mmCIF file with all atom_site columns, C-alpha atoms in Angstrom:
data_model
loop_
_atom_site.group_PDB
_atom_site.id
_atom_site.type_symbol
_atom_site.label_atom_id
_atom_site.label_alt_id
_atom_site.label_comp_id
_atom_site.label_asym_id
_atom_site.label_entity_id
_atom_site.label_seq_id
_atom_site.pdbx_PDB_ins_code
_atom_site.Cartn_x
_atom_site.Cartn_y
_atom_site.Cartn_z
_atom_site.occupancy
_atom_site.B_iso_or_equiv
_atom_site.pdbx_formal_charge
_atom_site.auth_seq_id
_atom_site.auth_comp_id
_atom_site.auth_asym_id
_atom_site.auth_atom_id
_atom_site.pdbx_PDB_model_num
ATOM 1   C CA . UNK S 1 1   ? 118.158 72.040 126.519 1.00 0.00 ? 1   UNK S CA 1
ATOM 2   C CA . UNK S 1 2   ? 117.667 70.895 130.122 1.00 0.00 ? 2   UNK S CA 1
ATOM 3   C CA . UNK S 1 3   ? 119.719 68.598 132.332 1.00 0.00 ? 3   UNK S CA 1
ATOM 4   C CA . UNK S 1 4   ? 117.961 65.583 130.879 1.00 0.00 ? 4   UNK S CA 1
ATOM 5   C CA . UNK S 1 5   ? 118.681 66.759 127.262 1.00 0.00 ? 5   UNK S CA 1
ATOM 6   C CA . UNK S 1 6   ? 122.397 67.110 128.225 1.00 0.00 ? 6   UNK S CA 1
ATOM 7   C CA . UNK S 1 7   ? 122.382 63.674 129.677 1.00 0.00 ? 7   UNK S CA 1
ATOM 8   C CA . UNK S 1 8   ? 120.805 62.217 126.332 1.00 0.00 ? 8   UNK S CA 1
ATOM 9   C CA . UNK S 1 9   ? 123.473 63.966 124.186 1.00 0.00 ? 9   UNK S CA 1
ATOM 10  C CA . UNK S 1 10  ? 126.444 63.062 126.415 1.00 0.00 ? 10  UNK S CA 1
ATOM 11  C CA . UNK S 1 11  ? 125.295 59.383 126.719 1.00 0.00 ? 11  UNK S CA 1
ATOM 12  C CA . UNK S 1 12  ? 124.796 59.041 123.106 1.00 0.00 ? 12  UNK S CA 1
ATOM 13  C CA . UNK S 1 13  ? 128.631 59.702 122.550 1.00 0.00 ? 13  UNK S CA 1
ATOM 14  C CA . UNK S 1 14  ? 130.919 56.574 122.331 1.00 0.00 ? 14  UNK S CA 1
ATOM 15  C CA . UNK S 1 15  ? 131.875 55.124 125.646 1.00 0.00 ? 15  UNK S CA 1
ATOM 16  C CA . UNK S 1 16  ? 130.491 58.017 127.551 1.00 0.00 ? 16  UNK S CA 1
ATOM 17  C CA . UNK S 1 17  ? 129.363 57.199 131.124 1.00 0.00 ? 17  UNK S CA 1
ATOM 18  C CA . UNK S 1 18  ? 127.440 59.105 133.742 1.00 0.00 ? 18  UNK S CA 1
ATOM 19  C CA . UNK S 1 19  ? 129.068 59.557 137.325 1.00 0.00 ? 19  UNK S CA 1
ATOM 20  C CA . UNK S 1 20  ? 128.067 61.489 140.492 1.00 0.00 ? 20  UNK S CA 1
ATOM 21  C CA . UNK S 1 21  ? 131.359 61.913 142.119 1.00 0.00 ? 21  UNK S CA 1
ATOM 22  C CA . UNK S 1 22  ? 130.041 65.188 144.086 1.00 0.00 ? 22  UNK S CA 1
ATOM 23  C CA . UNK S 1 23  ? 126.602 63.614 144.877 1.00 0.00 ? 23  UNK S CA 1
ATOM 24  C CA . UNK S 1 24  ? 123.455 63.014 143.148 1.00 0.00 ? 24  UNK S CA 1
ATOM 25  C CA . UNK S 1 25  ? 122.960 66.906 142.608 1.00 0.00 ? 25  UNK S CA 1
ATOM 26  C CA . UNK S 1 26  ? 125.895 66.999 140.005 1.00 0.00 ? 26  UNK S CA 1
ATOM 27  C CA . UNK S 1 27  ? 126.152 64.984 136.785 1.00 0.00 ? 27  UNK S CA 1
ATOM 28  C CA . UNK S 1 28  ? 129.584 64.274 135.598 1.00 0.00 ? 28  UNK S CA 1
ATOM 29  C CA . UNK S 1 29  ? 129.972 62.702 132.203 1.00 0.00 ? 29  UNK S CA 1
ATOM 30  C CA . UNK S 1 30  ? 133.263 60.905 131.431 1.00 0.00 ? 30  UNK S CA 1
ATOM 31  C CA . UNK S 1 31  ? 134.853 59.003 128.708 1.00 0.00 ? 31  UNK S CA 1
ATOM 32  C CA . UNK S 1 32  ? 137.858 56.540 129.850 1.00 0.00 ? 32  UNK S CA 1
ATOM 33  C CA . UNK S 1 33  ? 137.327 57.795 133.404 1.00 0.00 ? 33  UNK S CA 1
ATOM 34  C CA . UNK S 1 34  ? 138.182 61.448 132.266 1.00 0.00 ? 34  UNK S CA 1
ATOM 35  C CA . UNK S 1 35  ? 135.393 64.154 132.766 1.00 0.00 ? 35  UNK S CA 1
ATOM 36  C CA . UNK S 1 36  ? 134.326 66.200 129.602 1.00 0.00 ? 36  UNK S CA 1
ATOM 37  C CA . UNK S 1 37  ? 131.114 67.785 131.018 1.00 0.00 ? 37  UNK S CA 1
ATOM 38  C CA . UNK S 1 38  ? 129.460 68.526 134.313 1.00 0.00 ? 38  UNK S CA 1
ATOM 39  C CA . UNK S 1 39  ? 126.037 69.714 135.109 1.00 0.00 ? 39  UNK S CA 1
ATOM 40  C CA . UNK S 1 40  ? 125.419 71.204 138.564 1.00 0.00 ? 40  UNK S CA 1
ATOM 41  C CA . UNK S 1 41  ? 122.250 71.170 140.779 1.00 0.00 ? 41  UNK S CA 1
ATOM 42  C CA . UNK S 1 42  ? 121.566 75.029 139.988 1.00 0.00 ? 42  UNK S CA 1
ATOM 43  C CA . UNK S 1 43  ? 121.326 74.441 136.384 1.00 0.00 ? 43  UNK S CA 1
ATOM 44  C CA . UNK S 1 44  ? 124.745 75.516 135.202 1.00 0.00 ? 44  UNK S CA 1
ATOM 45  C CA . UNK S 1 45  ? 126.983 73.441 132.920 1.00 0.00 ? 45  UNK S CA 1
ATOM 46  C CA . UNK S 1 46  ? 130.728 73.230 132.423 1.00 0.00 ? 46  UNK S CA 1
ATOM 47  C CA . UNK S 1 47  ? 132.622 71.468 129.760 1.00 0.00 ? 47  UNK S CA 1
ATOM 48  C CA . UNK S 1 48  ? 136.019 71.234 128.146 1.00 0.00 ? 48  UNK S CA 1
ATOM 49  C CA . UNK S 1 49  ? 136.983 73.254 124.967 1.00 0.00 ? 49  UNK S CA 1
ATOM 50  C CA . UNK S 1 50  ? 139.933 73.820 122.899 1.00 0.00 ? 50  UNK S CA 1
ATOM 51  C CA . UNK S 1 51  ? 142.310 76.640 123.557 1.00 0.00 ? 51  UNK S CA 1
ATOM 52  C CA . UNK S 1 52  ? 141.021 78.746 120.719 1.00 0.00 ? 52  UNK S CA 1
ATOM 53  C CA . UNK S 1 53  ? 137.408 78.119 121.584 1.00 0.00 ? 53  UNK S CA 1
ATOM 54  C CA . UNK S 1 54  ? 138.158 78.979 125.298 1.00 0.00 ? 54  UNK S CA 1
ATOM 55  C CA . UNK S 1 55  ? 139.714 82.450 124.185 1.00 0.00 ? 55  UNK S CA 1
ATOM 56  C CA . UNK S 1 56  ? 136.710 83.257 121.924 1.00 0.00 ? 56  UNK S CA 1
ATOM 57  C CA . UNK S 1 57  ? 134.130 82.066 124.233 1.00 0.00 ? 57  UNK S CA 1
ATOM 58  C CA . UNK S 1 58  ? 135.357 83.905 127.343 1.00 0.00 ? 58  UNK S CA 1
ATOM 59  C CA . UNK S 1 59  ? 136.560 87.042 125.523 1.00 0.00 ? 59  UNK S CA 1
ATOM 60  C CA . UNK S 1 60  ? 133.220 87.416 123.866 1.00 0.00 ? 60  UNK S CA 1
ATOM 61  C CA . UNK S 1 61  ? 131.235 86.822 127.067 1.00 0.00 ? 61  UNK S CA 1
ATOM 62  C CA . UNK S 1 62  ? 129.434 84.034 125.324 1.00 0.00 ? 62  UNK S CA 1
ATOM 63  C CA . UNK S 1 63  ? 130.734 81.753 128.286 1.00 0.00 ? 63  UNK S CA 1
ATOM 64  C CA . UNK S 1 64  ? 132.794 82.396 131.373 1.00 0.00 ? 64  UNK S CA 1
ATOM 65  C CA . UNK S 1 65  ? 135.799 80.590 132.789 1.00 0.00 ? 65  UNK S CA 1
ATOM 66  C CA . UNK S 1 66  ? 134.626 77.417 134.643 1.00 0.00 ? 66  UNK S CA 1
ATOM 67  C CA . UNK S 1 67  ? 135.214 77.607 138.350 1.00 0.00 ? 67  UNK S CA 1
ATOM 68  C CA . UNK S 1 68  ? 138.245 75.634 139.415 1.00 0.00 ? 68  UNK S CA 1
ATOM 69  C CA . UNK S 1 69  ? 138.712 74.211 135.914 1.00 0.00 ? 69  UNK S CA 1
ATOM 70  C CA . UNK S 1 70  ? 139.607 77.418 133.766 1.00 0.00 ? 70  UNK S CA 1
ATOM 71  C CA . UNK S 1 71  ? 143.230 76.448 133.857 1.00 0.00 ? 71  UNK S CA 1
ATOM 72  C CA . UNK S 1 72  ? 142.414 73.174 132.100 1.00 0.00 ? 72  UNK S CA 1
ATOM 73  C CA . UNK S 1 73  ? 140.479 75.188 129.400 1.00 0.00 ? 73  UNK S CA 1
ATOM 74  C CA . UNK S 1 74  ? 136.797 74.616 130.641 1.00 0.00 ? 74  UNK S CA 1
ATOM 75  C CA . UNK S 1 75  ? 133.989 77.020 130.256 1.00 0.00 ? 75  UNK S CA 1
ATOM 76  C CA . UNK S 1 76  ? 130.823 77.563 132.286 1.00 0.00 ? 76  UNK S CA 1
ATOM 77  C CA . UNK S 1 77  ? 127.347 78.582 131.366 1.00 0.00 ? 77  UNK S CA 1
ATOM 78  C CA . UNK S 1 78  ? 125.140 79.807 134.318 1.00 0.00 ? 78  UNK S CA 1
ATOM 79  C CA . UNK S 1 79  ? 122.191 78.206 132.813 1.00 0.00 ? 79  UNK S CA 1
ATOM 80  C CA . UNK S 1 80  ? 122.035 75.234 130.365 1.00 0.00 ? 80  UNK S CA 1
ATOM 81  C CA . UNK S 1 81  ? 119.532 76.862 128.082 1.00 0.00 ? 81  UNK S CA 1
ATOM 82  C CA . UNK S 1 82  ? 121.788 79.963 127.611 1.00 0.00 ? 82  UNK S CA 1
ATOM 83  C CA . UNK S 1 83  ? 122.715 78.459 124.357 1.00 0.00 ? 83  UNK S CA 1
ATOM 84  C CA . UNK S 1 84  ? 120.769 76.953 121.383 1.00 0.00 ? 84  UNK S CA 1
ATOM 85  C CA . UNK S 1 85  ? 120.476 73.158 121.609 1.00 0.00 ? 85  UNK S CA 1
ATOM 86  C CA . UNK S 1 86  ? 122.325 72.444 118.425 1.00 0.00 ? 86  UNK S CA 1
ATOM 87  C CA . UNK S 1 87  ? 125.236 74.833 119.477 1.00 0.00 ? 87  UNK S CA 1
ATOM 88  C CA . UNK S 1 88  ? 125.499 73.169 122.974 1.00 0.00 ? 88  UNK S CA 1
ATOM 89  C CA . UNK S 1 89  ? 125.266 69.682 121.547 1.00 0.00 ? 89  UNK S CA 1
ATOM 90  C CA . UNK S 1 90  ? 128.143 70.453 119.237 1.00 0.00 ? 90  UNK S CA 1
ATOM 91  C CA . UNK S 1 91  ? 130.352 71.805 121.897 1.00 0.00 ? 91  UNK S CA 1
ATOM 92  C CA . UNK S 1 92  ? 129.697 68.667 124.070 1.00 0.00 ? 92  UNK S CA 1
ATOM 93  C CA . UNK S 1 93  ? 130.468 66.502 121.092 1.00 0.00 ? 93  UNK S CA 1
ATOM 94  C CA . UNK S 1 94  ? 133.840 68.311 120.844 1.00 0.00 ? 94  UNK S CA 1
ATOM 95  C CA . UNK S 1 95  ? 134.519 68.208 124.430 1.00 0.00 ? 95  UNK S CA 1
ATOM 96  C CA . UNK S 1 96  ? 134.095 64.330 124.340 1.00 0.00 ? 96  UNK S CA 1
ATOM 97  C CA . UNK S 1 97  ? 136.463 64.213 121.343 1.00 0.00 ? 97  UNK S CA 1
ATOM 98  C CA . UNK S 1 98  ? 139.134 66.455 123.118 1.00 0.00 ? 98  UNK S CA 1
ATOM 99  C CA . UNK S 1 99  ? 139.112 64.228 126.284 1.00 0.00 ? 99  UNK S CA 1
ATOM 100 C CA . UNK S 1 100 ? 139.001 60.951 124.421 1.00 0.00 ? 100 UNK S CA 1
ATOM 101 C CA . UNK S 1 101 ? 141.850 61.972 122.198 1.00 0.00 ? 101 UNK S CA 1
ATOM 102 C CA . UNK S 1 102 ? 144.115 62.345 125.230 1.00 0.00 ? 102 UNK S CA 1
ATOM 103 C CA . UNK S 1 103 ? 143.510 58.952 126.439 1.00 0.00 ? 103 UNK S CA 1
ATOM 104 C CA . UNK S 1 104 ? 146.296 56.410 125.709 1.00 0.00 ? 104 UNK S CA 1
ATOM 105 C CA . UNK S 1 105 ? 146.100 54.238 122.705 1.00 0.00 ? 105 UNK S CA 1
ATOM 106 C CA . UNK S 1 106 ? 145.424 51.156 124.778 1.00 0.00 ? 106 UNK S CA 1
ATOM 107 C CA . UNK S 1 107 ? 142.564 52.961 126.712 1.00 0.00 ? 107 UNK S CA 1
ATOM 108 C CA . UNK S 1 108 ? 140.915 54.055 123.258 1.00 0.00 ? 108 UNK S CA 1
ATOM 109 C CA . UNK S 1 109 ? 141.174 50.666 121.884 1.00 0.00 ? 109 UNK S CA 1
ATOM 110 C CA . UNK S 1 110 ? 139.699 49.112 125.030 1.00 0.00 ? 110 UNK S CA 1
ATOM 111 C CA . UNK S 1 111 ? 136.759 51.531 124.611 1.00 0.00 ? 111 UNK S CA 1
ATOM 112 C CA . UNK S 1 112 ? 136.457 51.046 120.871 1.00 0.00 ? 112 UNK S CA 1
ATOM 113 C CA . UNK S 1 113 ? 137.376 54.660 120.107 1.00 0.00 ? 113 UNK S CA 1
#
């Protein structure tokens, strides 16, 4: 998968939006104003994972703690294509769900979630 592929996967998720809070060279994908995935200009990707997935992925070396976001259980892949497309798409779907589930009931209702 490449940067465009990540965009297609993320924007196909309910109420997902693309934002560029750090300039055009970084793509931030949000749901309800909360970020669930970010792609950097050098081809890396960071995204939200569950507590268990964080432990498994970082301890196995399959991913590394995301810079500045590890305390919030985000992981980082130095290159988007480090994982198979289907595996990455599944993790992005889960990341979206984790973040969406933490929105208020009112916000979820307004977004149709």
